[in-house]
Amino acid sequence: MTEHAVATLESPRLAPLRAAAFHHLGIQTADLDNCVSWYQDFFGCKENWSLAEFSELTTSRLPGIVKLVELRAGGTRFHLFERAGEGAEAPDPGNAQFQHVCMEVGSPAEIHAWQRHWIKLYESGRYHFTRDEPATEIVTDADGVQSFYAFDVNGLEYEFTWIPEAA
């Protein structure tokens, strides 16, 4: 087997040498200003760019798209966008969608800092949260992995986790 082996129909389990890299997380919101502020304050994001004109492909996939803002924190990009008209409403929680996104942190101290930061912003009263639920407690599983869950202003669930090297 060569190091450049690629999956085929005959050998579907062979992986490419380099996996595709995660580029951004696209997030539809009903209140772009609220969402941008929260992501800037919670993740420390900076705005890279914004768009108000879109390609035919984008408008065919996201009818009514009004504005898109790219925010970046380190190597993580968020594409926040607002739509008007059909498709602008929040999805039914019973419909298929991502259940959560997991963000790995570097230490137990960092996971506690992220949880405290989320609680501080949640309790500040500066944001409207679609799901008015506090962050969970930090739990530690049998392998020493620590996690907590919290919702963004749109009701999207984030898991923050610290995974010890032994796990």
mmCIF file of C-alpha atoms in Angstrom:
data_model
loop_
_atom_site.group_PDB
_atom_site.id
_atom_site.type_symbol
_atom_site.label_atom_id
_atom_site.label_comp_id
_atom_site.label_asym_id
_atom_site.label_seq_id
_atom_site.Cartn_x
_atom_site.Cartn_y
_atom_site.Cartn_z
ATOM 1 C CA MET A 1 0.000 0.000 0.000
ATOM 2 C CA THR A 2 1.383 3.409 -0.898
ATOM 3 C CA GLU A 3 1.267 6.385 1.411
ATOM 4 C CA HIS A 4 -0.991 8.147 -1.104
ATOM 5 C CA ALA A 5 -3.714 5.474 -0.982
ATOM 6 C CA VAL A 6 -7.202 6.844 -1.518
ATOM 7 C CA ALA A 7 -10.522 5.181 -0.736
ATOM 8 C CA THR A 8 -12.252 3.534 -3.697
ATOM 9 C CA LEU A 9 -15.398 1.469 -4.106
ATOM 10 C CA GLU A 10 -13.201 -1.638 -3.943
ATOM 11 C CA SER A 11 -11.356 -0.510 -0.803
ATOM 12 C CA PRO A 12 -13.581 2.004 0.994
ATOM 13 C CA ARG A 13 -11.641 1.949 4.262
ATOM 14 C CA LEU A 14 -8.413 3.378 2.896
ATOM 15 C CA ALA A 15 -8.127 7.014 3.903
ATOM 16 C CA PRO A 16 -6.384 9.794 2.005
ATOM 17 C CA LEU A 17 -2.956 10.774 3.273
ATOM 18 C CA ARG A 18 -4.315 14.055 4.612
ATOM 19 C CA ALA A 19 -7.877 14.404 5.822
ATOM 20 C CA ALA A 20 -9.903 17.400 4.716
ATOM 21 C CA ALA A 21 -9.473 20.233 7.207
ATOM 22 C CA PHE A 22 -12.334 21.887 9.069
ATOM 23 C CA HIS A 23 -12.734 25.417 7.652
ATOM 24 C CA HIS A 24 -15.736 27.056 9.360
ATOM 25 C CA LEU A 25 -18.991 26.491 11.184
ATOM 26 C CA GLY A 26 -21.983 28.120 9.447
ATOM 27 C CA ILE A 27 -24.617 29.455 11.833
ATOM 28 C CA GLN A 28 -27.969 30.894 10.786
ATOM 29 C CA THR A 29 -29.392 33.409 13.231
ATOM 30 C CA ALA A 30 -32.530 35.517 13.495
ATOM 31 C CA ASP A 31 -30.589 38.383 15.148
ATOM 32 C CA LEU A 32 -27.179 38.905 13.537
ATOM 33 C CA ASP A 33 -26.100 41.799 15.785
ATOM 34 C CA ASN A 34 -26.892 39.819 18.961
ATOM 35 C CA CYS A 35 -25.132 36.752 17.578
ATOM 36 C CA VAL A 36 -21.997 38.620 16.410
ATOM 37 C CA SER A 37 -21.699 40.366 19.794
ATOM 38 C CA TRP A 38 -22.048 37.099 21.708
ATOM 39 C CA TYR A 39 -19.452 35.251 19.597
ATOM 40 C CA GLN A 40 -17.047 38.182 19.917
ATOM 41 C CA ASP A 41 -17.516 38.358 23.673
ATOM 42 C CA PHE A 42 -17.586 34.607 24.368
ATOM 43 C CA PHE A 43 -14.935 33.257 21.989
ATOM 44 C CA GLY A 44 -12.975 36.516 21.627
ATOM 45 C CA CYS A 45 -13.629 36.511 17.877
ATOM 46 C CA LYS A 46 -12.549 39.257 15.534
ATOM 47 C CA GLU A 47 -14.464 40.084 12.367
ATOM 48 C CA ASN A 48 -12.524 39.086 9.222
ATOM 49 C CA TRP A 49 -15.049 40.248 6.627
ATOM 50 C CA SER A 50 -18.746 40.581 5.860
ATOM 51 C CA LEU A 51 -20.865 40.151 2.734
ATOM 52 C CA ALA A 52 -24.186 41.613 1.646
ATOM 53 C CA GLU A 53 -24.058 40.377 -1.982
ATOM 54 C CA PHE A 54 -24.051 36.660 -2.757
ATOM 55 C CA SER A 55 -23.425 34.219 -5.583
ATOM 56 C CA GLU A 56 -26.252 32.448 -7.367
ATOM 57 C CA LEU A 57 -25.220 29.220 -5.626
ATOM 58 C CA THR A 58 -25.457 30.834 -2.184
ATOM 59 C CA THR A 59 -28.849 32.444 -2.852
ATOM 60 C CA SER A 60 -30.201 29.161 -4.256
ATOM 61 C CA ARG A 61 -29.121 27.293 -1.100
ATOM 62 C CA LEU A 62 -30.031 30.070 1.353
ATOM 63 C CA PRO A 63 -32.953 32.036 -0.098
ATOM 64 C CA GLY A 64 -33.345 35.434 1.533
ATOM 65 C CA ILE A 65 -29.780 35.624 2.864
ATOM 66 C CA VAL A 66 -29.231 39.236 3.895
ATOM 67 C CA LYS A 67 -25.756 39.375 5.410
ATOM 68 C CA LEU A 68 -22.908 37.038 6.315
ATOM 69 C CA VAL A 69 -20.111 37.866 8.757
ATOM 70 C CA GLU A 70 -16.960 35.782 9.200
ATOM 71 C CA LEU A 71 -15.597 35.824 12.734
ATOM 72 C CA ARG A 72 -12.337 34.165 13.730
ATOM 73 C CA ALA A 73 -10.822 33.105 17.036
ATOM 74 C CA GLY A 74 -7.414 31.506 16.536
ATOM 75 C CA GLY A 75 -7.851 28.843 13.873
ATOM 76 C CA THR A 76 -11.628 28.606 14.331
ATOM 77 C CA ARG A 77 -13.917 30.446 11.916
ATOM 78 C CA PHE A 78 -17.627 31.088 12.334
ATOM 79 C CA HIS A 79 -19.803 32.180 9.399
ATOM 80 C CA LEU A 80 -22.811 33.906 10.972
ATOM 81 C CA PHE A 81 -25.643 34.801 8.630
ATOM 82 C CA GLU A 82 -29.155 36.202 8.685
ATOM 83 C CA ARG A 83 -31.987 35.419 6.284
ATOM 84 C CA ALA A 84 -35.261 37.212 5.574
ATOM 85 C CA GLY A 85 -38.516 35.626 4.467
ATOM 86 C CA GLU A 86 -38.902 31.892 3.882
ATOM 87 C CA GLY A 87 -36.327 29.868 5.784
ATOM 88 C CA ALA A 88 -35.529 32.639 8.259
ATOM 89 C CA GLU A 89 -37.298 30.988 11.180
ATOM 90 C CA ALA A 90 -35.434 28.746 13.608
ATOM 91 C CA PRO A 91 -35.560 25.043 12.766
ATOM 92 C CA ASP A 92 -37.952 22.755 14.586
ATOM 93 C CA PRO A 93 -35.909 21.122 17.379
ATOM 94 C CA GLY A 94 -37.312 17.755 16.236
ATOM 95 C CA ASN A 95 -35.767 18.077 12.768
ATOM 96 C CA ALA A 96 -32.357 16.626 11.991
ATOM 97 C CA GLN A 97 -29.495 19.032 12.609
ATOM 98 C CA PHE A 98 -26.116 18.902 14.311
ATOM 99 C CA GLN A 99 -26.674 17.793 17.883
ATOM 100 C CA HIS A 100 -23.616 19.651 19.202
ATOM 101 C CA VAL A 101 -20.133 20.899 18.340
ATOM 102 C CA CYS A 102 -17.259 19.953 20.642
ATOM 103 C CA MET A 103 -14.426 22.373 21.383
ATOM 104 C CA GLU A 104 -11.307 20.805 22.949
ATOM 105 C CA VAL A 105 -9.434 22.837 25.563
ATOM 106 C CA GLY A 106 -5.864 22.365 26.791
ATOM 107 C CA SER A 107 -6.236 21.839 30.543
ATOM 108 C CA PRO A 108 -8.692 21.391 33.423
ATOM 109 C CA ALA A 109 -8.098 25.045 34.363
ATOM 110 C CA GLU A 110 -9.144 26.109 30.847
ATOM 111 C CA ILE A 111 -12.404 24.152 30.949
ATOM 112 C CA HIS A 112 -13.299 25.840 34.239
ATOM 113 C CA ALA A 113 -12.380 29.238 32.774
ATOM 114 C CA TRP A 114 -14.613 28.641 29.707
ATOM 115 C CA GLN A 115 -17.524 27.633 31.938
ATOM 116 C CA ARG A 116 -17.093 30.706 34.188
ATOM 117 C CA HIS A 117 -16.849 32.934 31.095
ATOM 118 C CA TRP A 118 -20.071 31.476 29.652
ATOM 119 C CA ILE A 119 -21.895 31.961 32.985
ATOM 120 C CA LYS A 120 -20.665 35.574 33.240
ATOM 121 C CA LEU A 121 -22.002 36.438 29.766
ATOM 122 C CA TYR A 122 -25.233 34.494 30.337
ATOM 123 C CA GLU A 123 -25.910 36.326 33.604
ATOM 124 C CA SER A 124 -24.929 39.749 32.189
ATOM 125 C CA GLY A 125 -28.353 40.260 30.601
ATOM 126 C CA ARG A 126 -26.729 41.668 27.446
ATOM 127 C CA TYR A 127 -27.899 38.812 25.210
ATOM 128 C CA HIS A 128 -31.167 37.182 24.265
ATOM 129 C CA PHE A 129 -30.804 33.387 24.401
ATOM 130 C CA THR A 130 -33.240 31.296 22.339
ATOM 131 C CA ARG A 131 -32.840 28.496 24.909
ATOM 132 C CA ASP A 132 -32.807 29.994 28.377
ATOM 133 C CA GLU A 133 -30.780 27.206 29.997
ATOM 134 C CA PRO A 134 -27.633 27.517 32.092
ATOM 135 C CA ALA A 135 -24.399 25.695 31.289
ATOM 136 C CA THR A 136 -24.143 22.196 32.729
ATOM 137 C CA GLU A 137 -21.811 21.267 35.528
ATOM 138 C CA ILE A 138 -18.366 20.009 34.525
ATOM 139 C CA VAL A 139 -18.375 16.229 34.712
ATOM 140 C CA THR A 140 -15.423 13.836 34.695
ATOM 141 C CA ASP A 141 -15.821 10.391 33.124
ATOM 142 C CA ALA A 142 -14.003 7.162 34.057
ATOM 143 C CA ASP A 143 -11.090 8.027 31.719
ATOM 144 C CA GLY A 144 -10.597 11.453 33.313
ATOM 145 C CA VAL A 145 -12.187 13.327 30.395
ATOM 146 C CA GLN A 146 -13.892 16.515 31.607
ATOM 147 C CA SER A 147 -16.813 18.123 29.767
ATOM 148 C CA PHE A 148 -19.604 20.645 30.067
ATOM 149 C CA TYR A 149 -22.345 21.741 27.672
ATOM 150 C CA ALA A 150 -23.800 25.184 26.986
ATOM 151 C CA PHE A 151 -25.974 26.831 24.338
ATOM 152 C CA ASP A 152 -25.113 29.840 22.199
ATOM 153 C CA VAL A 153 -27.647 32.646 21.698
ATOM 154 C CA ASN A 154 -29.284 30.693 18.826
ATOM 155 C CA GLY A 155 -29.810 27.506 20.835
ATOM 156 C CA LEU A 156 -26.858 25.661 19.261
ATOM 157 C CA GLU A 157 -25.211 23.336 21.741
ATOM 158 C CA TYR A 158 -21.471 23.424 22.396
ATOM 159 C CA GLU A 159 -19.516 20.858 24.366
ATOM 160 C CA PHE A 160 -16.234 21.950 25.909
ATOM 161 C CA THR A 161 -13.933 19.069 26.743
ATOM 162 C CA TRP A 162 -10.502 18.392 28.169
ATOM 163 C CA ILE A 163 -9.002 15.025 27.294
ATOM 164 C CA PRO A 164 -5.997 13.880 29.317
ATOM 165 C CA GLU A 165 -3.156 12.318 27.315
ATOM 166 C CA ALA A 166 -3.801 8.903 28.879
ATOM 167 C CA ALA A 167 -7.413 8.786 27.642
#
